[in-house]
Amino acid sequence: MLGLACATQAQAQNVGESLVAPDLPLQFDRGRNESVLDRARPEYEALGLQLGSFTLFPRVDTELGFSDNVYAIRSPRTGDGYVTVAPRASLSTNATTYALDLSAGYAGRRYFSETQRDENTWFAGANGRLDATSSVSFAGRFRASRLVEPRTSAAVPLTASEPIQYRQNEAGATASFTGGKARGQLSFDYNGFTFSDVRTFGGTVLDQASRNRDVYRGAGRGEISVSADTSVFVQLGYEKSDYRVPLSVGVPNRTSDQVRALLGASFDVSSLIRGAISAGYVRRNYTASIYPDISGWAAEGRVQYFASPLTTITATVRRTVEDASFQDTSGFFATSGSVRADHELLRNLLLYGQAGYEVDTYQGTGATVPDVKIWRAGAGARYFLNRTIGLAFSFSHDSRTSNAVANAYTENRGLISIVFQR
């Protein structure tokens, strides 16, 4: 839908997000409730260009923004404006028993003065679905991209003055089945990361080859309905992270194996609330003995509250294990929560406000890296002029605090976006 996603690939991640998306996203939609963002607005949807059995959807996002701390450091603070142009297109077909979507895009961000912060990102991918029977379906995806790691990430080298850009190749397959009161899913995927070297504030080049890795994952979920509006599920997952080169000469890297088990419930109990919540246990074992293994509780949840037909409030929580980029620690627990309110002021005018908080707790005997706390808040509006043009306005505030002075900073950003689509 026009204007609902005016962000480019270069935009920072939200609190609680990691470089690798969840292996099996939570599911709770039973067709009973509809959020503000899910609501269809056919009078503002792109019609596309018909090309035989396919439909082409071209689109260009343009942005004019300003940051009062483009380097995301404590001091000295440097403010600058920027422009972003992001053309993209998707080619889709959707039949009764199958669907196929091909997409590609580019985003170029240029700062007015601080040109070393310029970004170039792109993506190209395909995903498809095949319904083998009325109860069995298969899905697959492939995507190649060049992205920017958000400065708020606890894994970002603090000395880097340039954006942390990286290549990501991902491929995955999912099988789903339903029968009676039971539903199940199996998924397998691969993510490969290759980080570009960056310049430091001192002018030297920082080699990031030690962060390059391949991640292999497999997961399964079994779900049983206990009533028409509630089901319980068990989810098991395995992850293998294989680093391609040593951390440094004579120092092994953080190659590891991880298992995670979650027990949860999915519900859509009334016209007021729906969601899914789960909790369990995660353990990451490192191949090299110099890195202490990490284990503890894990969680993932998303709940939507429908205050009225025109207002949706969404709360999320997540706790995962992430690898660190500091030599004296193996990794950290990223524990996060967020809340977002979306309101439909007019049929073509949507307002939102959101806030999130994340604590990154480093693990490992003798680890000297202090915990990092990240606050993020923002508000904005989206206005649909017609099927072709949409506008968006937003303001956001990021705050990163830590006992280490070098880790702390605040940043305020303002953004105006115009979307053109066909």
Coordinates of C-alpha atoms in Angstrom, one line a residue:
M1 CA 0.0 0.0 0.0
L2 CA 1.2 3.5 -0.8
G3 CA 3.1 5.3 1.8
L4 CA 3.0 2.6 4.5
A5 CA 6.7 1.8 4.1
C6 CA 8.6 4.9 3.1
A7 CA 11.8 3.7 4.6
T8 CA 14.7 2.7 2.5
Q9 CA 17.0 -0.3 2.9
A10 CA 19.5 2.1 4.5
Q11 CA 17.3 3.0 7.4
A12 CA 18.3 1.9 10.9
Q13 CA 16.8 -1.2 12.5
N14 CA 14.2 -1.1 15.2
V15 CA 15.0 -2.0 18.8
G16 CA 15.1 -5.8 19.1
E17 CA 16.0 -6.5 15.5
S18 CA 19.1 -8.4 14.5
L19 CA 20.9 -9.0 11.2
V20 CA 19.2 -12.4 10.8
A21 CA 15.4 -12.3 10.8
P22 CA 13.5 -14.8 13.1
D23 CA 13.6 -18.3 11.6
L24 CA 9.8 -18.8 12.1
P25 CA 7.9 -15.5 12.6
L26 CA 5.1 -15.6 15.1
Q27 CA 1.6 -16.2 13.7
F28 CA -1.7 -15.3 15.2
D29 CA -4.0 -13.9 12.5
R30 CA -7.3 -15.9 12.4
G31 CA -9.1 -13.4 10.2
R32 CA -11.1 -12.0 13.1
N33 CA -9.3 -8.7 13.8
E34 CA -7.7 -6.2 11.5
S35 CA -5.0 -3.7 12.5
V36 CA -4.8 -0.2 11.1
L37 CA -1.7 -1.1 9.0
D38 CA -3.3 -4.4 7.8
R39 CA -6.5 -2.7 6.6
A40 CA -7.0 -2.7 2.9
R41 CA -7.4 0.7 1.2
P42 CA -8.0 -0.3 -2.4
E43 CA -8.5 3.3 -3.6
Y44 CA -4.9 4.1 -2.6
E45 CA -3.3 0.8 -3.8
A46 CA -1.0 0.7 -6.9
L47 CA -2.6 -1.0 -9.9
G48 CA 0.7 -1.9 -11.5
L49 CA 1.5 -2.6 -15.1
Q50 CA 0.1 -5.8 -16.6
L51 CA 2.8 -7.9 -18.4
G52 CA 1.0 -11.1 -19.5
S53 CA 0.4 -13.2 -16.4
F54 CA 2.7 -10.9 -14.3
T55 CA 2.1 -7.5 -12.8
L56 CA 5.0 -5.0 -12.5
F57 CA 4.9 -2.5 -9.6
P58 CA 7.5 0.3 -10.0
R59 CA 8.2 2.7 -7.2
V60 CA 10.5 5.5 -6.1
D61 CA 11.0 6.6 -2.5
T62 CA 12.6 10.0 -2.0
E63 CA 13.7 11.4 1.4
L64 CA 15.0 14.7 2.8
G65 CA 16.4 14.2 6.3
F66 CA 18.5 15.8 9.0
S67 CA 20.5 14.3 11.9
D68 CA 22.0 16.3 14.7
N69 CA 24.7 13.6 15.3
V70 CA 25.6 11.9 12.0
Y71 CA 28.6 10.0 13.5
A72 CA 26.5 8.8 16.5
I73 CA 29.3 9.6 19.0
R74 CA 29.3 11.4 22.4
S75 CA 31.3 14.3 21.2
P76 CA 32.0 16.3 19.1
R77 CA 28.4 16.3 17.7
T78 CA 28.1 17.0 14.0
G79 CA 24.8 17.7 12.4
D80 CA 24.0 17.4 8.7
G81 CA 21.2 17.0 6.2
Y82 CA 20.9 14.3 3.5
V83 CA 18.8 13.2 0.6
T84 CA 17.9 9.6 -0.3
V85 CA 16.6 8.3 -3.6
A86 CA 15.4 4.7 -3.7
P87 CA 13.9 3.2 -6.8
R88 CA 12.6 -0.3 -6.6
A89 CA 10.3 -2.7 -8.6
S90 CA 8.5 -6.0 -8.1
L91 CA 7.2 -8.4 -10.6
S92 CA 4.4 -10.6 -9.2
T93 CA 2.0 -13.3 -10.2
N94 CA -0.6 -14.9 -8.0
A95 CA -2.6 -17.9 -9.1
T96 CA -4.9 -20.2 -7.0
T97 CA -2.2 -22.7 -6.1
Y98 CA 1.0 -20.8 -6.4
A99 CA 2.6 -17.3 -6.2
L100 CA 5.9 -15.8 -7.4
D101 CA 7.4 -12.4 -6.7
L102 CA 10.7 -11.0 -8.1
S103 CA 12.0 -7.7 -6.7
A104 CA 15.0 -5.5 -6.8
G105 CA 15.9 -2.0 -5.6
Y106 CA 18.6 0.5 -4.8
A107 CA 19.0 3.3 -2.2
G108 CA 21.5 6.1 -2.4
R109 CA 21.9 8.4 0.5
R110 CA 24.0 11.6 0.1
Y111 CA 24.9 14.0 2.9
F112 CA 25.3 17.7 2.2
S113 CA 28.7 18.1 4.0
E114 CA 29.8 14.8 5.8
T115 CA 30.2 12.9 2.5
Q116 CA 32.0 10.0 4.2
R117 CA 28.7 9.0 5.7
D118 CA 27.2 8.5 2.2
E119 CA 25.5 5.1 1.7
N120 CA 24.8 2.9 -1.3
T121 CA 22.6 -0.1 -0.6
W122 CA 20.7 -2.5 -2.9
F123 CA 18.8 -5.8 -3.0
A124 CA 17.5 -8.3 -5.4
G125 CA 15.5 -11.4 -4.6
A126 CA 12.7 -13.8 -5.3
N127 CA 10.1 -15.7 -3.2
G128 CA 7.4 -18.1 -4.1
R129 CA 4.7 -20.3 -2.7
L130 CA 3.2 -23.6 -3.9
D131 CA 0.1 -25.2 -2.5
A132 CA 0.7 -28.9 -3.0
T133 CA -2.7 -29.9 -1.5
S134 CA -5.3 -28.1 0.5
S135 CA -3.3 -28.9 3.7
V136 CA 0.3 -28.8 2.5
S137 CA 2.2 -25.9 1.1
F138 CA 5.8 -25.0 0.4
A139 CA 7.6 -21.6 0.2
G140 CA 11.1 -20.6 -0.8
R141 CA 13.1 -17.4 -1.0
F142 CA 16.4 -16.0 -2.1
R143 CA 17.8 -12.6 -1.6
A144 CA 21.1 -10.9 -2.2
S145 CA 21.7 -7.4 -0.7
R146 CA 24.1 -4.8 0.4
L147 CA 23.0 -3.2 3.6
V148 CA 24.1 -0.8 6.4
E149 CA 24.5 -2.0 10.0
P150 CA 22.7 0.5 12.4
R151 CA 25.1 2.5 14.7
T152 CA 23.0 1.4 17.7
S153 CA 24.1 -2.2 17.2
A154 CA 26.3 -3.4 20.0
A155 CA 28.5 -5.2 17.4
V156 CA 29.5 -2.0 15.5
P157 CA 33.2 -1.1 16.0
L158 CA 33.2 2.2 17.9
T159 CA 36.2 3.6 16.0
A160 CA 34.5 3.5 12.6
S161 CA 33.8 6.8 11.0
E162 CA 32.1 5.4 7.9
P163 CA 28.9 3.4 7.7
I164 CA 29.3 -0.3 8.4
Q165 CA 28.2 -1.8 5.0
Y166 CA 28.0 -5.5 4.4
R167 CA 26.8 -8.0 1.8
Q168 CA 24.2 -10.5 2.8
N169 CA 23.1 -13.6 0.8
E170 CA 20.2 -15.5 2.1
A171 CA 18.1 -18.5 0.9
G172 CA 15.5 -20.5 2.7
A173 CA 12.6 -23.0 2.4
T174 CA 9.6 -23.6 4.5
A175 CA 7.0 -26.5 4.6
S176 CA 3.7 -26.0 6.3
F177 CA 0.8 -28.4 6.9
T178 CA -2.5 -28.3 8.6
G179 CA -4.8 -31.1 9.7
G180 CA -7.8 -30.9 12.1
K181 CA -6.6 -29.1 15.1
A182 CA -2.9 -29.4 14.4
R183 CA -0.6 -27.2 12.4
G184 CA 3.1 -27.6 11.8
Q185 CA 6.0 -25.8 10.1
L186 CA 9.6 -26.8 9.1
S187 CA 12.1 -24.2 7.9
F188 CA 15.7 -24.3 6.7
D189 CA 17.8 -21.2 5.8
Y190 CA 21.2 -19.9 5.1
N191 CA 22.6 -16.4 5.6
G192 CA 26.1 -15.3 4.5
F193 CA 27.6 -12.0 5.7
T194 CA 30.6 -10.2 4.2
F195 CA 31.6 -6.9 5.8
S196 CA 33.4 -4.1 4.0
D197 CA 36.5 -2.5 5.4
V198 CA 35.9 1.0 6.9
R199 CA 37.9 4.0 7.8
T200 CA 38.3 5.0 11.5
F201 CA 38.2 8.5 13.0
G202 CA 42.0 8.3 13.0
G203 CA 42.1 7.8 9.2
T204 CA 43.3 4.2 9.3
V205 CA 41.5 1.3 7.6
L206 CA 39.7 -1.2 9.8
D207 CA 39.7 -4.7 8.4
Q208 CA 36.4 -6.4 9.2
A209 CA 37.1 -9.8 7.6
S210 CA 37.0 -11.4 11.0
R211 CA 33.2 -10.6 11.1
N212 CA 32.5 -12.5 7.9
R213 CA 30.5 -15.7 8.6
D214 CA 27.9 -18.2 7.3
V215 CA 24.9 -19.0 9.4
Y216 CA 22.8 -22.2 8.9
R217 CA 19.5 -22.7 10.6
G218 CA 16.8 -25.3 11.0
A219 CA 13.6 -24.9 13.0
G220 CA 10.3 -26.7 13.6
R221 CA 7.1 -25.7 15.2
G222 CA 4.1 -27.8 16.2
E223 CA 0.8 -26.2 17.1
I224 CA -2.5 -27.6 18.5
S225 CA -5.7 -25.7 18.9
V226 CA -7.3 -25.9 22.3
S227 CA -10.3 -23.7 21.3
A228 CA -11.5 -21.7 18.3
D229 CA -9.4 -18.7 19.4
T230 CA -6.4 -20.2 21.2
S231 CA -3.6 -22.6 20.4
V232 CA -0.4 -23.7 22.1
F233 CA 2.9 -24.5 20.3
V234 CA 6.3 -25.9 20.8
Q235 CA 9.2 -24.6 18.7
L236 CA 12.7 -26.0 18.4
G237 CA 15.6 -24.5 16.5
Y238 CA 19.3 -25.1 15.7
E239 CA 21.8 -22.6 14.4
K240 CA 25.4 -23.0 13.2
S241 CA 27.6 -19.9 12.9
D242 CA 30.8 -20.6 10.9
Y243 CA 33.3 -17.8 10.8
R244 CA 35.5 -17.8 7.7
V245 CA 38.8 -16.5 9.2
P246 CA 40.4 -16.3 12.7
L247 CA 39.7 -13.3 14.8
S248 CA 43.4 -12.4 14.5
V249 CA 46.7 -14.1 14.1
G250 CA 46.7 -17.0 16.5
V251 CA 43.3 -16.2 18.0
P252 CA 40.3 -18.4 16.9
N253 CA 37.0 -16.8 16.0
R254 CA 33.5 -17.3 17.5
T255 CA 32.3 -20.3 15.5
S256 CA 29.4 -21.8 17.5
D257 CA 26.4 -24.1 17.6
Q258 CA 23.1 -23.0 19.2
V259 CA 19.9 -24.7 20.2
R260 CA 16.7 -23.0 21.3
A261 CA 13.5 -24.3 22.6
L262 CA 10.3 -22.2 23.1
L263 CA 6.9 -23.0 24.5
G264 CA 4.1 -20.5 23.7
A265 CA 0.5 -19.7 22.9
S266 CA -1.2 -17.9 20.0
F267 CA -4.6 -16.3 20.6
D268 CA -7.2 -14.1 19.1
V269 CA -9.6 -14.1 22.0
S270 CA -12.0 -11.2 21.2
S271 CA -12.4 -8.0 19.2
L272 CA -9.9 -6.4 21.5
I273 CA -6.7 -8.4 21.5
R274 CA -4.7 -10.9 19.6
G275 CA -1.1 -12.1 19.6
A276 CA 1.5 -14.8 20.4
I277 CA 3.9 -15.1 23.3
S278 CA 6.6 -17.7 23.9
A279 CA 9.4 -18.3 26.4
G280 CA 12.1 -21.0 26.8
Y281 CA 15.8 -21.7 26.8
V282 CA 18.7 -21.0 24.5
R283 CA 22.3 -22.3 24.7
R284 CA 25.2 -21.3 22.4
N285 CA 28.4 -23.5 22.5
Y286 CA 31.6 -22.0 21.1
T287 CA 34.1 -24.3 19.3
A288 CA 37.1 -22.4 20.8
S289 CA 37.6 -22.9 24.5
I290 CA 38.6 -19.3 25.0
Y291 CA 35.0 -18.3 24.5
P292 CA 32.7 -19.2 27.4
D293 CA 29.4 -20.8 26.4
I294 CA 26.3 -18.8 26.8
S295 CA 23.0 -20.1 28.1
G296 CA 19.8 -18.6 29.6
W297 CA 16.2 -17.9 29.1
A298 CA 14.8 -16.8 25.6
A299 CA 11.6 -15.1 24.7
E300 CA 9.6 -13.8 21.7
G301 CA 6.2 -12.2 21.7
R302 CA 3.9 -9.8 19.9
V303 CA 0.5 -8.7 21.1
Q304 CA -1.9 -6.3 19.4
Y305 CA -4.6 -4.4 21.3
F306 CA -7.5 -2.9 19.4
A307 CA -8.4 0.2 21.4
S308 CA -11.0 1.1 18.7
P309 CA -11.5 0.2 15.0
L310 CA -9.2 3.2 14.2
T311 CA -6.5 2.6 16.8
T312 CA -4.1 -0.4 17.1
I313 CA -1.5 -0.7 19.9
T314 CA 1.3 -3.3 19.3
A315 CA 3.7 -4.5 22.0
T316 CA 6.7 -6.7 21.3
V317 CA 9.3 -8.5 23.4
R318 CA 12.4 -10.5 22.4
R319 CA 15.5 -12.0 24.0
T320 CA 18.2 -13.5 21.8
V321 CA 21.9 -14.3 21.9
E322 CA 24.2 -12.2 19.6
D323 CA 27.9 -12.5 18.9
A324 CA 30.1 -9.6 20.1
S325 CA 32.9 -7.9 18.2
F326 CA 35.2 -7.4 21.3
Q327 CA 38.0 -9.8 21.9
D328 CA 37.5 -10.4 25.6
T329 CA 33.9 -11.6 25.4
S330 CA 32.0 -14.3 23.5
G331 CA 28.6 -12.6 23.0
F332 CA 25.7 -10.9 24.7
F333 CA 22.0 -11.3 25.5
A334 CA 19.9 -8.7 23.6
T335 CA 16.7 -8.2 25.7
S336 CA 14.3 -5.8 24.1
G337 CA 10.7 -4.5 24.3
S338 CA 8.7 -2.0 22.3
V339 CA 5.3 -0.5 22.0
R340 CA 3.7 1.3 19.0
A341 CA 0.4 3.0 18.5
D342 CA -1.2 3.4 15.0
H343 CA -4.2 5.7 14.5
E344 CA -6.3 6.2 11.4
L345 CA -7.2 9.9 11.7
L346 CA -8.6 9.9 8.2
R347 CA -9.0 7.2 5.6
N348 CA -5.9 8.5 3.9
L349 CA -4.0 9.9 7.0
L350 CA -2.3 7.6 9.5
L351 CA -0.5 8.7 12.6
Y352 CA 1.9 6.6 14.7
G353 CA 4.0 6.9 17.9
Q354 CA 6.5 4.3 19.1
A355 CA 9.1 3.7 21.8
G356 CA 11.5 0.9 22.5
Y357 CA 14.2 -0.2 24.9
E358 CA 17.0 -2.7 24.7
V359 CA 19.7 -4.0 27.1
D360 CA 22.7 -5.8 25.7
T361 CA 24.3 -7.8 28.5
Y362 CA 27.8 -9.2 27.6
Q363 CA 28.7 -12.7 28.8
G364 CA 32.0 -14.4 29.5
T365 CA 34.4 -14.8 32.4
G366 CA 36.4 -11.7 32.8
A367 CA 34.5 -9.7 30.2
T368 CA 35.3 -6.0 30.5
V369 CA 32.7 -4.7 28.1
P370 CA 29.9 -2.9 30.1
D371 CA 26.2 -3.4 29.4
V372 CA 24.7 -1.2 26.7
K373 CA 21.3 0.3 27.0
I374 CA 19.4 1.6 23.9
W375 CA 16.3 3.9 24.0
R376 CA 14.5 4.7 20.8
A377 CA 11.3 6.8 20.4
G378 CA 9.6 8.3 17.4
A379 CA 6.4 9.6 15.9
G380 CA 5.2 10.4 12.4
A381 CA 2.4 10.5 9.9
R382 CA 1.6 9.0 6.5
Y383 CA -0.7 10.8 4.0
F384 CA -2.0 9.2 0.8
L385 CA -2.8 11.7 -1.9
N386 CA -3.9 9.1 -4.5
R387 CA -2.8 5.8 -5.9
T388 CA 0.4 7.3 -7.2
I389 CA 1.7 9.7 -4.6
G390 CA 2.2 9.5 -0.8
L391 CA 3.8 11.6 1.8
A392 CA 5.4 10.7 5.2
F393 CA 6.8 12.8 8.0
S394 CA 8.7 11.4 11.0
F395 CA 10.9 12.4 14.0
S396 CA 13.0 9.9 16.0
H397 CA 15.3 10.0 19.0
D398 CA 18.0 7.4 19.8
S399 CA 19.9 7.2 23.0
R400 CA 22.7 4.8 23.8
T401 CA 24.0 4.7 27.3
S402 CA 26.8 2.7 28.9
N403 CA 29.4 2.9 31.7
A404 CA 32.0 3.2 29.0
V405 CA 31.9 6.9 27.9
A406 CA 32.9 6.0 24.3
N407 CA 29.8 3.8 23.9
A408 CA 27.3 6.6 24.8
Y409 CA 25.5 9.0 22.4
T410 CA 22.2 10.6 21.5
E411 CA 20.8 11.4 18.1
N412 CA 17.7 13.2 16.8
R413 CA 16.5 12.7 13.2
G414 CA 13.8 14.4 11.2
L415 CA 12.6 13.0 7.8
I416 CA 10.2 14.0 5.0
S417 CA 9.4 11.3 2.4
I418 CA 7.6 11.4 -0.9
V419 CA 6.6 8.1 -2.6
F420 CA 5.8 7.7 -6.3
Q421 CA 4.4 4.4 -7.5
R422 CA 2.4 3.0 -10.3

